[in-house]
Coordinates of C-alpha atoms in Angstrom, one line a residue:
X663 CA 192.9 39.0 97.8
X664 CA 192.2 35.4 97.4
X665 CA 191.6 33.3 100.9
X666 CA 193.4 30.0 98.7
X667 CA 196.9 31.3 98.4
X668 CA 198.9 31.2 101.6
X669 CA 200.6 33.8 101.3
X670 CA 198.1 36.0 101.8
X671 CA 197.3 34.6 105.0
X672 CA 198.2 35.8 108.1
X673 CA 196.4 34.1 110.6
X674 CA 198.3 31.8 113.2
X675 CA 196.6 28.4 113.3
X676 CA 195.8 27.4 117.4
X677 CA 198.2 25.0 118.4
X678 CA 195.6 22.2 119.9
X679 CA 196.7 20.4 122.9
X680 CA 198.8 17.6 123.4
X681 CA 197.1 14.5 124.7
X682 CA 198.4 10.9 125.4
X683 CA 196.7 7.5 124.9
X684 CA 198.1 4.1 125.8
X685 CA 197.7 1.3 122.9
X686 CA 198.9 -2.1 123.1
X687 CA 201.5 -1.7 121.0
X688 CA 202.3 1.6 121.6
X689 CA 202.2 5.0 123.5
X690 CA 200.9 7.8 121.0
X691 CA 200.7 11.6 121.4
X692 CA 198.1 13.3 120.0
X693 CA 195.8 16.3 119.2
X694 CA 192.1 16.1 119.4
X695 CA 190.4 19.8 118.6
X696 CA 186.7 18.4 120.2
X697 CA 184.6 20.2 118.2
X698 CA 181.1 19.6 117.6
X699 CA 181.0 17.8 113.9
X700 CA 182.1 14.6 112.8
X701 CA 185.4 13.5 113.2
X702 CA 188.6 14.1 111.0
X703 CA 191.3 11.5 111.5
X704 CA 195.0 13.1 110.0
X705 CA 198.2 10.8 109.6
X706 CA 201.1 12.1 108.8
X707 CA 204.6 10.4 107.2
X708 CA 207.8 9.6 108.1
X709 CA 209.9 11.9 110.0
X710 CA 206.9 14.1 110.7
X711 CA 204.4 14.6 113.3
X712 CA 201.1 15.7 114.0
X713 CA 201.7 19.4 113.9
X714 CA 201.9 19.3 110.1
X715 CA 198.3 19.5 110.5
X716 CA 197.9 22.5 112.9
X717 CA 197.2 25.2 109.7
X718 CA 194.3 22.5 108.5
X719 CA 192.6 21.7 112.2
X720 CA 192.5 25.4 113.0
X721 CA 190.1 25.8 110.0
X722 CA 187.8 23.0 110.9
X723 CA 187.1 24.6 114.0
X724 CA 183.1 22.6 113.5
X725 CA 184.7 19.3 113.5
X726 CA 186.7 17.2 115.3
X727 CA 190.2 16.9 114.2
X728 CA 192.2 14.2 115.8
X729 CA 195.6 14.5 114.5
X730 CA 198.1 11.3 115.6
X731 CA 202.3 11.5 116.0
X732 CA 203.0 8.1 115.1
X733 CA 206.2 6.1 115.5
X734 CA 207.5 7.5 112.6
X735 CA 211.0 9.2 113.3
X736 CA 209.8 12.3 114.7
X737 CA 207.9 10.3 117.8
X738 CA 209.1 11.4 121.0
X739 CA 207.5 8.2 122.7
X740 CA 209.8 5.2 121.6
X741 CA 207.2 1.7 120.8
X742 CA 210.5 -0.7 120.8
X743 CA 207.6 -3.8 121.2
X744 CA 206.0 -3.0 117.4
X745 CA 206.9 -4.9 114.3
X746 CA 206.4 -1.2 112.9
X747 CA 205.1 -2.5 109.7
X748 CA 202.5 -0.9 107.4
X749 CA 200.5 -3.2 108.3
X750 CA 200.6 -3.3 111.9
X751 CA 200.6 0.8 111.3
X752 CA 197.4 0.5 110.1
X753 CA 196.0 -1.7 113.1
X754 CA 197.3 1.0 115.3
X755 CA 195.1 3.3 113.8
X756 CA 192.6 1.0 113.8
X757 CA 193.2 0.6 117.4
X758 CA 192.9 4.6 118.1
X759 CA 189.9 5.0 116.3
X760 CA 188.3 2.5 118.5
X761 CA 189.9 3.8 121.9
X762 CA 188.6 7.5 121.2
X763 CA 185.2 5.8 120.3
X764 CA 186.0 7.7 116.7
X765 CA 182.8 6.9 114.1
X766 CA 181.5 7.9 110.6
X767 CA 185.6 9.0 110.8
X768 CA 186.6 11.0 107.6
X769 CA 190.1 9.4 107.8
X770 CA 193.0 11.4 105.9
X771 CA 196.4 10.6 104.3
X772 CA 199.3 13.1 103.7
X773 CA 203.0 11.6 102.4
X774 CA 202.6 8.2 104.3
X775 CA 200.2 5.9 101.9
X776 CA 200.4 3.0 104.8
X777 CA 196.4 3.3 106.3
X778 CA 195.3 2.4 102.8
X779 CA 195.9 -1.0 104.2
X780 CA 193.3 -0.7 106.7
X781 CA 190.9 -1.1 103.4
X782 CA 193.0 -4.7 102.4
X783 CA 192.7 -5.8 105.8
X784 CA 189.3 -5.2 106.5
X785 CA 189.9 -2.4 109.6
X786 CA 188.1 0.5 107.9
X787 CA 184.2 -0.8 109.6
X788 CA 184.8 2.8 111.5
X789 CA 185.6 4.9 108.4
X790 CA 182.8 6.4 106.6
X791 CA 185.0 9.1 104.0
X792 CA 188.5 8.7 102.6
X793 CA 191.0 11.1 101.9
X794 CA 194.5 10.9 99.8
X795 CA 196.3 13.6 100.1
X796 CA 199.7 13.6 98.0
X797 CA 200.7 10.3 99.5
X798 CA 202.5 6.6 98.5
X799 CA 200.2 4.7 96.2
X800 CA 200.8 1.8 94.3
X801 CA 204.6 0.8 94.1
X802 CA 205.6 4.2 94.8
X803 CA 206.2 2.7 98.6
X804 CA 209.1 4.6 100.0
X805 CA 208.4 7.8 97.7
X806 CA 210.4 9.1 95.8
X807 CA 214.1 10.0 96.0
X808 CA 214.5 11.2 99.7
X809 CA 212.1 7.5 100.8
X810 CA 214.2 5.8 98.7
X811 CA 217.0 7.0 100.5
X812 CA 215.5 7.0 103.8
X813 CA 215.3 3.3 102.8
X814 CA 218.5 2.6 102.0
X815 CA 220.4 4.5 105.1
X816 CA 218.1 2.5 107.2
X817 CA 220.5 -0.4 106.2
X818 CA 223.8 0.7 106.4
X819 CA 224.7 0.7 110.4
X820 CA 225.4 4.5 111.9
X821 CA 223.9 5.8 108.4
X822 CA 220.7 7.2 110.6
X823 CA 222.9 8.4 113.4
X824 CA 224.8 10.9 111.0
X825 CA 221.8 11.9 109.6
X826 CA 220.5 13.0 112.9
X827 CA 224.0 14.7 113.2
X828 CA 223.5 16.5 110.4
X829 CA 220.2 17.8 110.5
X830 CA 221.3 20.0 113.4
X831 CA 222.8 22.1 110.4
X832 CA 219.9 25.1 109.0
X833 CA 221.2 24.2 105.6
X834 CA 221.0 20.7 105.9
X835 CA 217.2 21.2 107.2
X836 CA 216.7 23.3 104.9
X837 CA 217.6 20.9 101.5
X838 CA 216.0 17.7 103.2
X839 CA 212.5 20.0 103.2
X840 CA 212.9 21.5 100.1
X841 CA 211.9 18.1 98.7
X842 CA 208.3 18.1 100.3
X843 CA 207.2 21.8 100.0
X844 CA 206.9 24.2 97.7
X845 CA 207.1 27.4 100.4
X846 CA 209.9 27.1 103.0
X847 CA 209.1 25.0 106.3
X848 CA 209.2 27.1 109.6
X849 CA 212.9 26.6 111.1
X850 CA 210.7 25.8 114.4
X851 CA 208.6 22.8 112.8
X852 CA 212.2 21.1 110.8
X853 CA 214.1 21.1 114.3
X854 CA 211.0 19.5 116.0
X855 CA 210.8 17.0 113.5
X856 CA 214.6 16.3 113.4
X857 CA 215.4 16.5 116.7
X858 CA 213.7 13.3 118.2
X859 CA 215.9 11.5 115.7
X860 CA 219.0 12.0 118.1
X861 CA 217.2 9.6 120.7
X862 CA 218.9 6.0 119.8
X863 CA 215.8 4.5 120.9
X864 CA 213.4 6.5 118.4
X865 CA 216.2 5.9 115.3
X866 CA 215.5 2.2 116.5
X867 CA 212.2 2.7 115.5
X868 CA 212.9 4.1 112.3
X869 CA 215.0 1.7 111.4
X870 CA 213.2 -1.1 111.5
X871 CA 210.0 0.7 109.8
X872 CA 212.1 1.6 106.7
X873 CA 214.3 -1.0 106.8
X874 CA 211.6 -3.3 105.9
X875 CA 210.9 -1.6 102.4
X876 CA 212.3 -3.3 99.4
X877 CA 214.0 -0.6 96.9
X878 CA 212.1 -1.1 94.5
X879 CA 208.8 -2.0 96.0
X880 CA 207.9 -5.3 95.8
X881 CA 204.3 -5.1 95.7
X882 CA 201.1 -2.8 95.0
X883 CA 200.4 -1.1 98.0
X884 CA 197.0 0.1 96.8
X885 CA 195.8 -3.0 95.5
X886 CA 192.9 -3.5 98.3
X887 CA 191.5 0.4 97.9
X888 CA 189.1 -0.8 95.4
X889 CA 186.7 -2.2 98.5
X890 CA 186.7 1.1 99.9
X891 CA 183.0 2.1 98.7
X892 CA 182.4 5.4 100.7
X893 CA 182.7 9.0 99.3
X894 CA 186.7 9.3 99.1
X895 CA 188.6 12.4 97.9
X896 CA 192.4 12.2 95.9
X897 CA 193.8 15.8 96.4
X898 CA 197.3 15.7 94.1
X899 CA 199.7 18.4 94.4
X900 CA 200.3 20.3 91.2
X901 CA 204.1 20.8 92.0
X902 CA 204.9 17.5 93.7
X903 CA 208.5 15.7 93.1
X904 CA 207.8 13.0 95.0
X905 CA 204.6 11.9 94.3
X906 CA 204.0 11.0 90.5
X907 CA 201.8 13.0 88.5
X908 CA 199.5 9.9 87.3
X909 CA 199.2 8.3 90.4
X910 CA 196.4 10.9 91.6
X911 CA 193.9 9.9 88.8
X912 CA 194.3 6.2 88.7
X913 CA 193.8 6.5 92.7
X914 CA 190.7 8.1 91.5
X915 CA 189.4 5.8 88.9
X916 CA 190.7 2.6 91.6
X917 CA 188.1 4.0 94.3
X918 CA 184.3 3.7 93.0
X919 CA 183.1 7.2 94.6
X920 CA 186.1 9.1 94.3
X921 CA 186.4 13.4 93.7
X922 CA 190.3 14.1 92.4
X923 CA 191.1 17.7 92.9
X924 CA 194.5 19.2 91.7
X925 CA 196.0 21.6 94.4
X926 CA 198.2 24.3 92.7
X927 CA 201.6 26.0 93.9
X928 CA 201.8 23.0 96.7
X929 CA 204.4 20.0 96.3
X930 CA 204.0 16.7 98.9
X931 CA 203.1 19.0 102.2
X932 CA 200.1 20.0 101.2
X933 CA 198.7 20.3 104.8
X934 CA 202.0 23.4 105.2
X935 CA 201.7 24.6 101.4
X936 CA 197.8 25.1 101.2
X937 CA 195.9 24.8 104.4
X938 CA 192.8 26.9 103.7
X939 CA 192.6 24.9 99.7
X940 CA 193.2 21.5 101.5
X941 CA 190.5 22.5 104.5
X942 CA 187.8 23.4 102.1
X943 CA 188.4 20.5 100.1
X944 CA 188.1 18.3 103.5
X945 CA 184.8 20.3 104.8
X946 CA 183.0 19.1 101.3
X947 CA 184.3 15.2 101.6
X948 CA 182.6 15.3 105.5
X949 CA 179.7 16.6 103.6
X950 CA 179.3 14.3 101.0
X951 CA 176.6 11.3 100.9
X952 CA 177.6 7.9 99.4
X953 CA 175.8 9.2 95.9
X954 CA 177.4 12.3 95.1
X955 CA 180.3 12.6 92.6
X956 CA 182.3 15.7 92.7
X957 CA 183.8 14.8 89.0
X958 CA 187.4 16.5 88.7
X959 CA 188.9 19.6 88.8

């Protein structure tokens, strides 16, 4: 029995508890394990939160996992005084990391690709290890199909507001996930992450993050990851329809001390579709000095 396919798995992850912390742009829930190693900083993308990462965190019980729920559609805390750009995204992070006194931070993407602009604007002084987990790259900025169309309802008036409607339907959960995962989502983690969208204030929100986007993208979104010198891992899901195949290798070859790992029977959730492959691949990046190489695999 192999401990990398999920399916095998029956352990339930700890749910770790909910905190709050006050920003200045912004009120943010989040989940901070406290253990005892260095600390593991996991974003999430839109209309998600930071229990996509519950499976991972409970199998880094030696390090610290602080997991955010940004204002990303599934926030339950509306921040109506943001410009909710990615670049103001990425100085909220920046913020956090400094308000929880995070250091040597092995800071993680899944989905959302927007913290690779904390490299382009110089906010990364408090991250040490880099990790891109199936996410945006390049002008893949929204991804795929259902960003795209994310995109595009965000500018079309009451467009959102049906969509919340709409997701109150199993079936209608069930097809909008079917586009990120390659196992079925828990019926218990889709109407937590729908539900908040029936709150005008945090469709507001929404709306003016993915509003912003230009369809197609406008620009190279990881043009400024070539700075990023530390120890940096690209895990690309083998089964992803969202996130192009070649975009996980010329991440790789863009960052100068890069590992690219292919994750197989997992599509753009990774963290849901292979926790125990993803959390092994995580432990070895915290480990990692600025000289080793992990070549490809």
């Amino acid at each position: 029995m192999s401990s990398r396919d999920p399916a095998t798995r029956t352990t339930v992850p700890k749910v770790p508890t909910v905190r709050t912390i006050e920003l200045s742009t912004a009120t943010l829930d989040y989940t901070d394990t406290g253990g005892p190693g260095p600390a593991v900083l996991l974003l999430h993308g839109p209309l998600l939160d930071h229990a996509v990462w519950d499976g991972v965190t409970a199998r880094l019980p030696d390090l610290r996992c602080v997991a955010p729920t940004l204002p990303l559609g599934a926030h339950r805390r509306p921040a109506p005084h943001d410009e909710l750009t990615n670049a103001s995204l990425a100085r909220m992070v920046a913020e956090l990391m400094e308000a929880l006194d995070l250091r040597d931070v092995t800071l993680v993407l899944n989905d959302w690709g927007g913290a690779q602009v904390l490299v382009e604007l110089g906010l990364d002084e408090r991250v040490a290890r880099l990790a891109l987990v199936a996410c945006e790259a390049f002008d893949n900025v929204p991804a795929g199909r259902p960003g795209r169309a994310l995109a595009r309802a965000a500018r079309v008036p009451g467009a959102l507001a049906l969509q919340a409607q709409l997701t109150r339907l199993p079936a209608v959960r069930r097809r909008l996930a079917s586009a990120m995962a390659a196992r079925p989502v828990p019926d218990t983690l889709l109407r937590r992450w729908f539900a908040p969208l029936r709150d005008p204030l945090v469709r507001a929100d929404l709306r003016r993050f993915s509003a912003r986007f230009p369809v197609p993208a406008d620009r190279d979104w990881s043009a400024g990851l070539g700075a990023f010198t530390g120890p940096a891992l690209v895990a690309w899901a083998d089964d992803d329809r969202m996130m192009p195949a070649d975009h996980g290798p010329r991440l790789a070859r863009l960052l100068p001390d890069a590992e690219l790992v292919h994750v197989p029977r997992a599509a753009t959730l990774v963290p849901l579709d292979q926790p125990d492959v993803l959390a092994e691949h995580l432990r070895a990046l915290v480990r990692r000095s600025p000289t080793d190489h992990g070549g490809t695999t």
